[in-house]
């Protein structure tokens, strides 16, 4: 591996990682953090402020991972910090209702036209798992359809990947998931009408729900055609199946109305996470009053949580979403992102590099490809990830922090200043030069 720069010191991080390996499987508490897909060992982060991060070796980075999406306001936002601090002295958890839950719900429901009632949980995984149970309880059907290339957290029914063939029962993508669970999940390719038609003709009256990411952003950024998503809405409706929009990334990232409004459709159940808790662990699912009436204690679908609606997390969510609800917030963020992407695209074109930057809202994804569009998981060339590795290393050396995998998207936050963006553009250009040298 040849780079023009010397690698930054990761001595302290490497030492901490060695220790962590004694405590945790792979040294981490979530697998992608382990840097298995990029060079070196994970950076142990000491602190963050605005768009900047500092690691244990004292290296400073401009952060485009943003904790995988939640930090749309950057690190150490004044309002969120003050709201959390104020709540701390009142108590951390009561296991009883608080006004804070009402406030966050009101903020969401009055700005989101797609749901009438909401239930707070503690993670995106929990939100999706509950939404699936709700869909099954509501329709009294068992089968779920998901798409290859969409991630919905790590619940059993969704750790399933496509087998071979247009429409197949899933194969488990994790050890420990019973084959019988996988048999209830059908996996098909994105952006493929024919596969949808075949699913519904083969499993008529058995499908409880089709689940899709608002805009698939966990395996590259696979922006779907609008007419395809509208077709998906129609075919689910015609067959009495629910459409679950997993907006854990896109919710509050593409505005309060998320990807549902982007595609101009009304899903049946929507799930949220990441941004909704302002950096604290919060997830949620929501739907019409009629569908949500099936959740306990009103209805027969059981779902509960000791720390659900946690007051400190609610306080953080309220502080964050109050800022996001201000007029012009998303427009500004999108303008910054568009300018960032356009300047890089121009450079890439001038140099003739085989890189595409796909973008929506304040999400971006670097794909090392010559294809104009990538809409399905199987259109991503695994070999292209070698180039991402080289770019990732060069970026870290130049003080830019991207997620440690080429399948992951990047995020621009409100805390990224014009100076941060310009510094990053320069570093990214130089890093691409290293990739193609
Ligand atoms: C992150 C994510 C999840 C899982 O959320 P966790 O909080 O990590 O459990 C589910 N769905 C989508 C679309 C996500 O991006």
CSV table of C-alpha atoms and ligand atoms in Angstrom, one decimal:
chain,number,residue,atom,x,y,z
A,1,UNK,CA,0.0,0.0,0.0
A,2,UNK,CA,1.6,3.2,-1.1
A,3,UNK,CA,0.5,6.6,0.2
A,4,UNK,CA,2.3,9.9,0.0
A,5,UNK,CA,1.5,10.6,3.7
A,6,UNK,CA,2.8,8.8,6.7
A,7,UNK,CA,0.0,7.2,8.8
A,8,UNK,CA,-1.2,9.1,11.8
A,9,UNK,CA,-0.3,7.7,15.2
A,10,UNK,CA,-2.9,5.2,16.4
A,11,UNK,CA,-0.7,3.9,19.3
A,12,UNK,CA,-3.1,4.6,22.1
A,13,UNK,CA,-6.2,3.4,20.1
A,14,UNK,CA,-4.3,0.2,19.2
A,15,UNK,CA,-3.5,-0.4,22.9
A,16,UNK,CA,-7.1,0.2,24.0
A,17,UNK,CA,-8.3,-2.1,21.2
A,18,UNK,CA,-6.0,-4.9,22.5
A,19,UNK,CA,-7.6,-4.5,25.9
A,20,UNK,CA,-11.1,-4.3,24.5
A,21,UNK,CA,-10.5,-7.7,22.7
A,22,UNK,CA,-10.2,-9.3,26.2
A,23,UNK,CA,-13.6,-8.0,27.1
A,24,UNK,CA,-15.8,-8.0,24.0
A,25,UNK,CA,-16.1,-10.3,21.0
A,26,UNK,CA,-13.9,-8.7,18.4
A,27,UNK,CA,-13.1,-5.9,20.8
A,28,UNK,CA,-16.3,-4.0,20.0
A,29,UNK,CA,-20.0,-3.8,21.0
A,30,UNK,CA,-21.2,-3.5,17.4
A,31,UNK,CA,-19.4,-5.3,14.5
A,32,UNK,CA,-18.8,-2.6,11.9
A,33,UNK,CA,-16.8,-0.6,14.5
A,34,UNK,CA,-14.1,-3.2,14.3
A,35,UNK,CA,-12.5,-1.7,11.1
A,36,UNK,CA,-12.5,-5.2,9.5
A,37,UNK,CA,-13.2,-3.7,6.1
A,38,UNK,CA,-10.6,-0.9,6.2
A,39,UNK,CA,-6.9,-0.6,7.2
A,40,UNK,CA,-5.7,-0.5,10.7
A,41,UNK,CA,-7.4,-0.8,14.1
A,42,UNK,CA,-10.5,1.2,15.2
A,43,UNK,CA,-9.9,4.7,16.5
A,44,UNK,CA,-11.1,5.0,20.1
A,45,UNK,CA,-12.9,8.3,20.4
A,46,UNK,CA,-12.3,10.7,23.3
A,47,UNK,CA,-14.8,13.4,22.5
A,48,UNK,CA,-16.7,15.3,19.8
A,49,UNK,CA,-17.6,19.0,19.4
A,50,UNK,CA,-19.7,20.3,16.5
A,51,UNK,CA,-18.4,18.5,13.4
A,52,UNK,CA,-15.1,17.5,15.0
A,53,UNK,CA,-13.9,14.3,16.7
A,54,UNK,CA,-10.8,13.7,18.8
A,55,UNK,CA,-9.3,10.2,19.3
A,56,UNK,CA,-7.3,8.8,22.2
A,57,UNK,CA,-4.0,9.7,20.4
A,58,UNK,CA,-5.1,13.3,20.1
A,59,UNK,CA,-5.8,13.2,16.4
A,60,UNK,CA,-8.6,15.5,15.3
A,61,UNK,CA,-11.1,14.7,12.5
A,62,UNK,CA,-14.0,16.3,10.7
A,63,UNK,CA,-16.7,13.7,11.2
A,64,UNK,CA,-18.9,12.5,8.3
A,65,UNK,CA,-20.1,9.3,10.0
A,66,UNK,CA,-22.0,11.3,12.7
A,67,UNK,CA,-22.6,8.2,14.8
A,68,UNK,CA,-24.1,6.5,11.7
A,69,UNK,CA,-26.7,9.2,11.3
A,70,UNK,CA,-28.2,10.4,14.6
A,71,UNK,CA,-26.0,13.5,14.9
A,72,UNK,CA,-27.7,15.7,12.4
A,73,UNK,CA,-26.8,18.6,14.8
A,74,UNK,CA,-23.2,17.5,15.3
A,75,UNK,CA,-21.5,16.8,18.6
A,76,UNK,CA,-22.1,18.6,21.9
A,77,UNK,CA,-25.0,20.7,20.6
A,78,UNK,CA,-25.7,23.4,23.2
A,79,UNK,CA,-29.5,22.9,23.3
A,80,UNK,CA,-29.3,19.1,23.6
A,81,UNK,CA,-26.6,19.3,26.3
A,82,UNK,CA,-28.5,21.8,28.4
A,83,UNK,CA,-31.8,19.8,28.0
A,84,UNK,CA,-30.1,16.6,29.1
A,85,UNK,CA,-28.2,18.2,31.9
A,86,UNK,CA,-31.4,19.8,33.2
A,87,UNK,CA,-33.2,16.4,33.2
A,88,UNK,CA,-30.4,14.6,34.9
A,89,UNK,CA,-31.0,16.2,38.3
A,90,UNK,CA,-34.7,15.3,38.1
A,91,UNK,CA,-34.2,11.6,37.6
A,92,UNK,CA,-33.0,9.1,35.1
A,93,UNK,CA,-35.9,6.8,34.8
A,94,UNK,CA,-39.3,6.3,36.5
A,95,UNK,CA,-41.0,3.5,34.7
A,96,UNK,CA,-44.1,5.7,34.7
A,97,UNK,CA,-45.3,8.3,32.2
A,98,UNK,CA,-43.8,11.7,32.0
A,99,UNK,CA,-44.8,14.9,30.2
A,100,UNK,CA,-41.6,14.6,28.1
A,101,UNK,CA,-43.1,11.7,26.2
A,102,UNK,CA,-46.1,13.8,25.3
A,103,UNK,CA,-43.9,16.7,24.2
A,104,UNK,CA,-41.8,14.7,21.9
A,105,UNK,CA,-44.8,12.9,20.5
A,106,UNK,CA,-46.6,16.2,19.9
A,107,UNK,CA,-43.5,17.6,18.2
A,108,UNK,CA,-43.4,14.6,15.9
A,109,UNK,CA,-47.1,14.1,15.2
A,110,UNK,CA,-47.8,17.8,14.5
A,111,UNK,CA,-45.0,17.8,11.9
A,112,UNK,CA,-45.5,14.4,10.3
A,113,UNK,CA,-48.5,13.7,8.1
A,114,UNK,CA,-47.9,10.0,7.8
A,115,UNK,CA,-48.6,8.8,11.3
A,116,UNK,CA,-51.4,9.5,13.9
A,117,UNK,CA,-50.1,7.5,16.8
A,118,UNK,CA,-46.6,6.6,17.9
A,119,UNK,CA,-44.9,4.2,20.4
A,120,UNK,CA,-41.4,4.9,21.7
A,121,UNK,CA,-38.9,2.1,22.1
A,122,UNK,CA,-35.1,2.2,22.6
A,123,UNK,CA,-33.6,1.3,19.3
A,124,UNK,CA,-34.2,1.0,15.6
A,125,UNK,CA,-34.1,-2.8,15.9
A,126,UNK,CA,-36.8,-2.8,18.5
A,127,UNK,CA,-38.9,-0.4,16.4
A,128,UNK,CA,-38.8,-2.6,13.3
A,129,UNK,CA,-39.3,-5.9,15.3
A,130,UNK,CA,-42.4,-4.4,16.9
A,131,UNK,CA,-43.7,-3.1,13.5
A,132,UNK,CA,-43.4,-6.6,12.1
A,133,UNK,CA,-45.3,-8.1,15.0
A,134,UNK,CA,-48.0,-5.4,14.6
A,135,UNK,CA,-48.3,-6.1,10.9
A,136,UNK,CA,-48.7,-9.8,11.6
A,137,UNK,CA,-51.2,-9.2,14.4
A,138,UNK,CA,-53.2,-6.8,12.3
A,139,UNK,CA,-53.4,-8.9,9.1
A,140,UNK,CA,-53.4,-12.3,10.9
A,141,UNK,CA,-50.9,-13.4,8.3
A,142,UNK,CA,-47.3,-14.6,8.9
A,143,UNK,CA,-45.1,-13.9,5.9
A,144,UNK,CA,-42.9,-10.9,5.4
A,145,UNK,CA,-41.2,-9.7,2.3
A,146,UNK,CA,-37.9,-7.8,2.5
A,147,UNK,CA,-35.4,-6.6,0.0
A,148,UNK,CA,-31.8,-7.7,-0.6
A,149,UNK,CA,-29.6,-4.8,0.4
A,150,UNK,CA,-32.0,-3.3,3.0
A,151,UNK,CA,-31.0,-3.5,6.7
A,152,UNK,CA,-33.6,-3.4,9.4
A,153,UNK,CA,-31.7,-4.1,12.6
A,154,UNK,CA,-30.8,-7.5,14.0
A,155,UNK,CA,-34.2,-9.2,14.9
A,156,UNK,CA,-34.5,-12.8,13.8
A,157,UNK,CA,-37.1,-12.4,11.0
A,158,UNK,CA,-34.9,-9.9,9.2
A,159,UNK,CA,-31.5,-11.5,9.4
A,160,UNK,CA,-32.3,-13.2,6.2
A,161,UNK,CA,-30.7,-13.0,2.8
A,162,UNK,CA,-31.8,-13.9,-0.7
A,163,UNK,CA,-31.3,-17.4,-2.0
A,164,UNK,CA,-30.9,-18.0,-5.7
A,165,UNK,CA,-33.9,-17.3,-8.0
A,166,UNK,CA,-36.3,-14.4,-8.5
A,167,UNK,CA,-38.5,-15.1,-5.5
A,168,UNK,CA,-37.0,-17.3,-2.8
A,169,UNK,CA,-37.4,-18.0,0.9
A,170,UNK,CA,-34.6,-16.4,2.7
A,171,UNK,CA,-31.6,-18.1,4.0
A,172,UNK,CA,-30.5,-17.0,7.4
A,173,UNK,CA,-27.7,-14.5,7.3
A,174,UNK,CA,-26.7,-15.1,10.9
A,175,UNK,CA,-26.1,-18.3,12.8
A,176,UNK,CA,-28.7,-18.8,15.5
A,177,UNK,CA,-31.7,-17.8,13.4
A,178,UNK,CA,-34.0,-20.8,13.1
A,179,UNK,CA,-34.6,-21.9,9.6
A,180,UNK,CA,-38.3,-21.9,10.4
A,181,UNK,CA,-38.1,-18.1,11.0
A,182,UNK,CA,-36.3,-17.6,7.7
A,183,UNK,CA,-39.0,-19.6,6.0
A,184,UNK,CA,-41.5,-16.8,6.9
A,185,UNK,CA,-39.4,-14.1,5.2
A,186,UNK,CA,-39.2,-13.8,1.5
A,187,UNK,CA,-36.3,-11.8,0.0
A,188,UNK,CA,-36.4,-10.2,-3.4
A,189,UNK,CA,-34.3,-7.6,-5.3
A,190,UNK,CA,-35.0,-3.9,-5.1
A,191,UNK,CA,-36.5,-1.9,-8.0
A,192,UNK,CA,-37.9,-5.0,-9.6
A,193,UNK,CA,-41.6,-5.0,-10.4
A,194,UNK,CA,-41.6,-8.5,-11.8
A,195,UNK,CA,-40.3,-10.0,-8.5
A,196,UNK,CA,-43.1,-8.2,-6.6
A,197,UNK,CA,-45.7,-9.6,-9.0
A,198,UNK,CA,-44.4,-13.1,-8.6
A,199,UNK,CA,-44.3,-12.8,-4.8
A,200,UNK,CA,-47.9,-11.7,-4.6
A,201,UNK,CA,-49.1,-14.3,-7.1
A,202,UNK,CA,-47.2,-17.1,-5.4
A,203,UNK,CA,-48.1,-16.2,-1.8
A,204,UNK,CA,-51.4,-14.5,-2.2
A,205,UNK,CA,-53.2,-14.0,1.1
A,206,UNK,CA,-50.2,-15.1,3.1
A,207,UNK,CA,-48.2,-11.9,3.2
A,208,UNK,CA,-48.6,-9.7,6.3
A,209,UNK,CA,-46.2,-6.9,5.1
A,210,UNK,CA,-43.5,-5.8,2.8
A,211,UNK,CA,-40.8,-3.9,4.5
A,212,UNK,CA,-38.4,-1.5,2.7
A,213,UNK,CA,-36.0,1.2,3.9
A,214,UNK,CA,-37.4,4.6,3.1
A,215,UNK,CA,-34.4,5.1,0.9
A,216,UNK,CA,-32.1,2.1,1.2
A,217,UNK,CA,-28.9,3.5,2.8
A,218,UNK,CA,-27.3,0.7,4.7
A,219,UNK,CA,-25.7,-1.1,1.7
A,220,UNK,CA,-24.7,1.9,-0.4
A,221,UNK,CA,-27.4,4.5,-1.2
A,222,UNK,CA,-29.8,2.7,-3.5
A,223,UNK,CA,-32.2,5.4,-4.5
A,224,UNK,CA,-35.4,3.8,-5.9
A,225,UNK,CA,-37.5,5.0,-8.8
A,226,UNK,CA,-40.5,6.9,-7.7
A,227,UNK,CA,-42.9,5.0,-9.9
A,228,UNK,CA,-41.5,1.7,-8.5
A,229,UNK,CA,-42.1,2.7,-4.9
A,230,UNK,CA,-45.6,3.9,-5.9
A,231,UNK,CA,-46.2,0.5,-7.6
A,232,UNK,CA,-45.0,-1.2,-4.4
A,233,UNK,CA,-47.6,0.8,-2.5
A,234,UNK,CA,-50.3,-0.2,-4.9
A,235,UNK,CA,-49.6,-3.9,-5.0
A,236,UNK,CA,-49.4,-4.3,-1.2
A,237,UNK,CA,-52.7,-2.5,-0.9
A,238,UNK,CA,-54.4,-4.6,-3.6
A,239,UNK,CA,-53.3,-7.7,-1.8
A,240,UNK,CA,-54.2,-6.7,1.7
A,241,UNK,CA,-50.6,-6.6,2.9
A,242,UNK,CA,-49.2,-3.7,4.9
A,243,UNK,CA,-46.3,-1.6,3.7
A,244,UNK,CA,-43.7,-0.9,6.4
A,245,UNK,CA,-41.4,2.0,5.7
A,246,UNK,CA,-38.3,1.7,7.8
A,247,UNK,CA,-37.3,5.3,8.1
A,248,UNK,CA,-34.7,4.7,10.9
A,249,UNK,CA,-32.1,6.6,8.7
A,250,UNK,CA,-34.4,8.7,6.5
A,251,UNK,CA,-36.8,9.8,9.2
A,252,UNK,CA,-35.9,13.4,10.3
A,253,UNK,CA,-33.0,13.3,7.9
A,254,UNK,CA,-35.2,14.1,4.8
A,255,UNK,CA,-37.5,16.3,6.9
A,256,UNK,CA,-40.1,15.2,9.4
A,257,UNK,CA,-42.1,13.6,6.6
A,258,UNK,CA,-39.2,11.5,5.6
A,259,UNK,CA,-38.9,9.3,2.5
A,260,UNK,CA,-42.7,8.7,2.4
A,261,UNK,CA,-43.2,12.2,1.3
A,262,UNK,CA,-40.1,12.1,-1.0
A,263,UNK,CA,-41.9,9.2,-2.9
A,264,UNK,CA,-45.3,10.8,-2.4
A,265,UNK,CA,-46.9,7.7,-0.8
A,266,UNK,CA,-48.6,6.8,2.4
A,267,UNK,CA,-47.1,3.7,4.0
A,268,UNK,CA,-49.1,1.7,6.7
A,269,UNK,CA,-46.5,1.6,9.4
A,270,UNK,CA,-43.3,3.7,9.8
A,271,UNK,CA,-40.3,3.1,12.0
A,272,UNK,CA,-37.8,5.6,13.3
A,273,UNK,CA,-34.6,5.6,15.2
A,274,UNK,CA,-31.2,7.4,15.0
A,275,UNK,CA,-32.0,11.1,14.8
A,276,UNK,CA,-35.2,10.9,16.8
A,277,UNK,CA,-33.3,10.6,20.1
A,278,UNK,CA,-30.9,13.5,19.5
A,279,UNK,CA,-28.0,11.1,20.1
A,280,UNK,CA,-29.6,9.1,22.9
A,281,UNK,CA,-31.1,5.6,22.4
A,282,UNK,CA,-34.6,6.1,21.1
A,283,UNK,CA,-36.6,4.3,18.4
A,284,UNK,CA,-40.3,4.6,17.5
A,285,UNK,CA,-43.0,3.1,15.3
A,286,UNK,CA,-46.1,4.8,14.2
A,287,UNK,CA,-49.2,4.3,12.1
A,288,UNK,CA,-52.9,5.3,11.8
A,289,UNK,CA,-55.0,5.3,15.0
A,290,UNK,CA,-56.8,2.2,13.6
A,291,UNK,CA,-53.6,0.2,13.2
A,292,UNK,CA,-52.0,1.4,16.4
A,293,UNK,CA,-55.2,0.3,18.3
A,294,UNK,CA,-53.9,-3.2,17.9
A,295,UNK,CA,-51.0,-2.5,20.3
A,296,UNK,CA,-51.3,-3.4,23.9
A,297,UNK,CA,-52.8,-2.3,26.2
A,298,UNK,CA,-55.5,-1.3,23.7
A,299,UNK,CA,-55.1,-4.4,21.5
A,300,UNK,CA,-53.7,-7.9,21.4
A,301,UNK,CA,-50.2,-7.2,20.0
A,302,UNK,CA,-47.8,-7.2,23.0
A,303,UNK,CA,-44.9,-4.8,23.1
A,304,UNK,CA,-43.3,-3.2,26.2
A,305,UNK,CA,-40.0,-1.6,27.5
A,306,UNK,CA,-38.6,-0.9,30.9
A,307,UNK,CA,-36.7,2.1,29.6
A,308,UNK,CA,-39.1,3.1,26.8
A,309,UNK,CA,-39.7,6.8,26.7
A,310,UNK,CA,-36.7,7.3,29.0
A,311,UNK,CA,-36.9,10.9,30.3
A,312,UNK,CA,-33.3,11.8,29.5
A,313,UNK,CA,-33.5,10.4,26.0
A,314,UNK,CA,-36.9,12.2,25.5
A,315,UNK,CA,-35.3,15.5,26.6
A,316,UNK,CA,-32.5,15.1,24.1
A,317,UNK,CA,-35.1,14.2,21.4
A,318,UNK,CA,-37.2,17.2,22.1
A,319,UNK,CA,-34.2,19.6,22.1
A,320,UNK,CA,-33.0,18.1,18.8
A,321,UNK,CA,-36.3,18.0,16.9
A,322,UNK,CA,-37.2,21.5,18.1
A,323,UNK,CA,-34.2,22.7,16.1
A,324,UNK,CA,-35.0,20.5,13.1
A,325,UNK,CA,-38.6,21.8,13.0
A,326,UNK,CA,-37.4,25.4,12.4
A,327,UNK,CA,-38.2,26.7,8.9
A,328,UNK,CA,-35.3,26.4,6.4
A,329,UNK,CA,-33.4,23.8,8.5
A,330,UNK,CA,-33.5,21.0,5.9
A,331,UNK,CA,-33.2,23.4,2.9
A,332,UNK,CA,-29.9,24.8,4.2
A,333,UNK,CA,-28.5,21.3,5.0
A,334,UNK,CA,-29.4,20.1,1.5
A,335,UNK,CA,-27.8,23.2,-0.1
A,336,UNK,CA,-24.5,22.5,1.8
A,337,UNK,CA,-24.6,18.9,0.8
A,338,UNK,CA,-25.4,19.6,-2.9
A,339,UNK,CA,-22.5,22.1,-3.1
A,340,UNK,CA,-20.1,19.7,-1.5
A,341,UNK,CA,-21.1,16.8,-3.8
A,342,UNK,CA,-21.1,19.0,-6.9
A,343,UNK,CA,-17.6,20.3,-6.3
A,344,UNK,CA,-16.3,16.8,-5.9
A,345,UNK,CA,-18.2,15.5,-8.9
A,346,UNK,CA,-16.6,18.2,-11.0
A,347,UNK,CA,-13.1,17.2,-9.9
A,348,UNK,CA,-13.8,13.5,-10.5
A,349,UNK,CA,-15.0,14.3,-14.0
A,350,UNK,CA,-12.0,16.5,-14.7
A,351,UNK,CA,-9.7,13.7,-13.6
A,352,UNK,CA,-11.7,11.0,-15.2
A,353,UNK,CA,-11.8,8.9,-12.0
A,354,UNK,CA,-14.3,6.0,-11.9
A,355,UNK,CA,-16.2,7.3,-8.9
A,356,UNK,CA,-19.8,8.3,-8.5
A,357,UNK,CA,-21.3,10.2,-5.6
A,358,UNK,CA,-24.9,9.4,-5.0
A,359,UNK,CA,-26.8,11.8,-2.8
A,360,UNK,CA,-30.2,12.6,-1.3
A,361,UNK,CA,-31.0,15.2,1.3
A,362,UNK,CA,-27.8,15.4,3.5
A,363,UNK,CA,-26.8,11.7,2.8
A,364,UNK,CA,-24.0,10.9,0.4
A,365,UNK,CA,-22.3,7.7,-0.8
A,366,UNK,CA,-19.1,7.3,-2.8
A,367,UNK,CA,-19.3,4.4,-5.2
A,368,UNK,CA,-16.3,3.3,-7.1
A,369,UNK,CA,-18.2,2.5,-10.3
A,370,UNK,CA,-18.8,3.8,-13.9
A,371,UNK,CA,-22.5,3.0,-13.7
A,372,UNK,CA,-24.8,6.0,-13.8
A,373,UNK,CA,-27.2,4.5,-11.3
A,374,UNK,CA,-27.1,1.8,-8.6
A,375,UNK,CA,-30.5,0.7,-7.5
A,376,UNK,CA,-30.0,-2.9,-6.4
A,377,UNK,CA,-27.6,-4.6,-4.0
A,378,UNK,CA,-26.2,-6.9,-6.8
A,379,UNK,CA,-25.1,-3.9,-8.9
A,380,UNK,CA,-22.4,-3.1,-6.3
A,381,UNK,CA,-19.1,-4.6,-7.3
A,382,UNK,CA,-17.5,-6.1,-4.1
A,383,UNK,CA,-14.0,-5.6,-5.7
A,384,UNK,CA,-14.6,-1.8,-5.7
A,385,UNK,CA,-14.3,-1.9,-1.9
A,386,UNK,CA,-10.6,-2.2,-2.2
A,387,UNK,CA,-10.5,1.4,-3.5
A,388,UNK,CA,-12.7,2.6,-0.7
A,389,UNK,CA,-10.1,1.1,1.8
A,390,UNK,CA,-7.4,3.1,0.2
A,391,UNK,CA,-9.5,6.3,0.3
A,392,UNK,CA,-10.5,5.7,3.9
A,393,UNK,CA,-6.9,5.4,5.1
A,394,UNK,CA,-5.8,8.5,3.2
A,395,UNK,CA,-8.8,10.4,4.6
A,396,UNK,CA,-8.0,9.5,8.2
A,397,UNK,CA,-4.4,10.6,7.6
A,398,UNK,CA,-5.8,13.9,6.4
A,399,UNK,CA,-8.2,14.4,9.4
A,400,UNK,CA,-11.4,13.2,7.7
A,401,UNK,CA,-13.5,10.5,9.4
A,402,UNK,CA,-15.7,8.4,7.1
A,403,UNK,CA,-17.5,5.2,8.2
A,404,UNK,CA,-15.1,2.2,8.2
A,405,UNK,CA,-16.9,0.4,5.3
A,406,UNK,CA,-17.5,1.3,1.6
A,407,UNK,CA,-21.1,0.1,1.9
A,408,UNK,CA,-21.8,2.8,4.5
A,409,UNK,CA,-23.1,6.3,3.5
A,410,UNK,CA,-21.8,9.6,4.9
A,411,UNK,CA,-23.8,12.4,6.5
A,412,UNK,CA,-23.5,16.2,6.6
A,413,UNK,CA,-24.6,17.8,9.8
A,414,UNK,CA,-25.8,21.2,10.7
A,415,UNK,CA,-22.5,21.7,12.6
A,416,UNK,CA,-20.4,21.4,9.5
A,417,UNK,CA,-19.1,24.9,8.8
A,418,UNK,CA,-18.1,26.2,5.4
A,419,UNK,CA,-14.5,25.9,6.6
A,420,UNK,CA,-15.1,22.2,7.5
A,421,UNK,CA,-16.6,21.5,4.1
A,422,UNK,CA,-13.8,23.2,2.3
A,423,UNK,CA,-11.1,21.4,4.3
A,424,UNK,CA,-12.9,18.1,3.6
A,425,UNK,CA,-13.2,18.8,-0.1
A,426,UNK,CA,-9.5,19.4,-0.4
A,427,UNK,CA,-8.7,16.3,1.6
A,428,UNK,CA,-11.1,14.1,-0.4
A,429,UNK,CA,-9.6,15.3,-3.7
A,430,UNK,CA,-6.1,14.5,-2.5
A,431,UNK,CA,-7.3,11.1,-1.2
A,432,UNK,CA,-8.9,10.3,-4.6
A,433,UNK,CA,-5.6,11.2,-6.2
A,434,UNK,CA,-3.9,8.6,-3.9
A,435,UNK,CA,-6.5,6.0,-4.9
A,436,UNK,CA,-5.9,6.6,-8.6
A,437,UNK,CA,-2.2,7.3,-8.5
B,1,LIG,C1,-29.7,1.6,12.0
B,1,LIG,C2,-30.9,1.0,11.3
B,1,LIG,C3,-31.7,0.1,12.0
B,1,LIG,C4,-31.3,-0.5,13.4
B,1,LIG,O1,-31.3,0.5,14.3
B,1,LIG,P1,-30.5,0.2,15.7
B,1,LIG,O2,-30.8,1.5,16.5
B,1,LIG,O3,-29.1,0.1,15.3
B,1,LIG,O4,-31.0,-1.0,16.3
B,1,LIG,C5,-32.9,-0.4,11.4
B,1,LIG,N1,-33.2,0.1,10.2
B,1,LIG,C6,-32.5,0.9,9.5
B,1,LIG,C7,-33.0,1.4,8.2
B,1,LIG,C8,-31.3,1.4,10.1
B,1,LIG,O5,-30.6,2.3,9.4
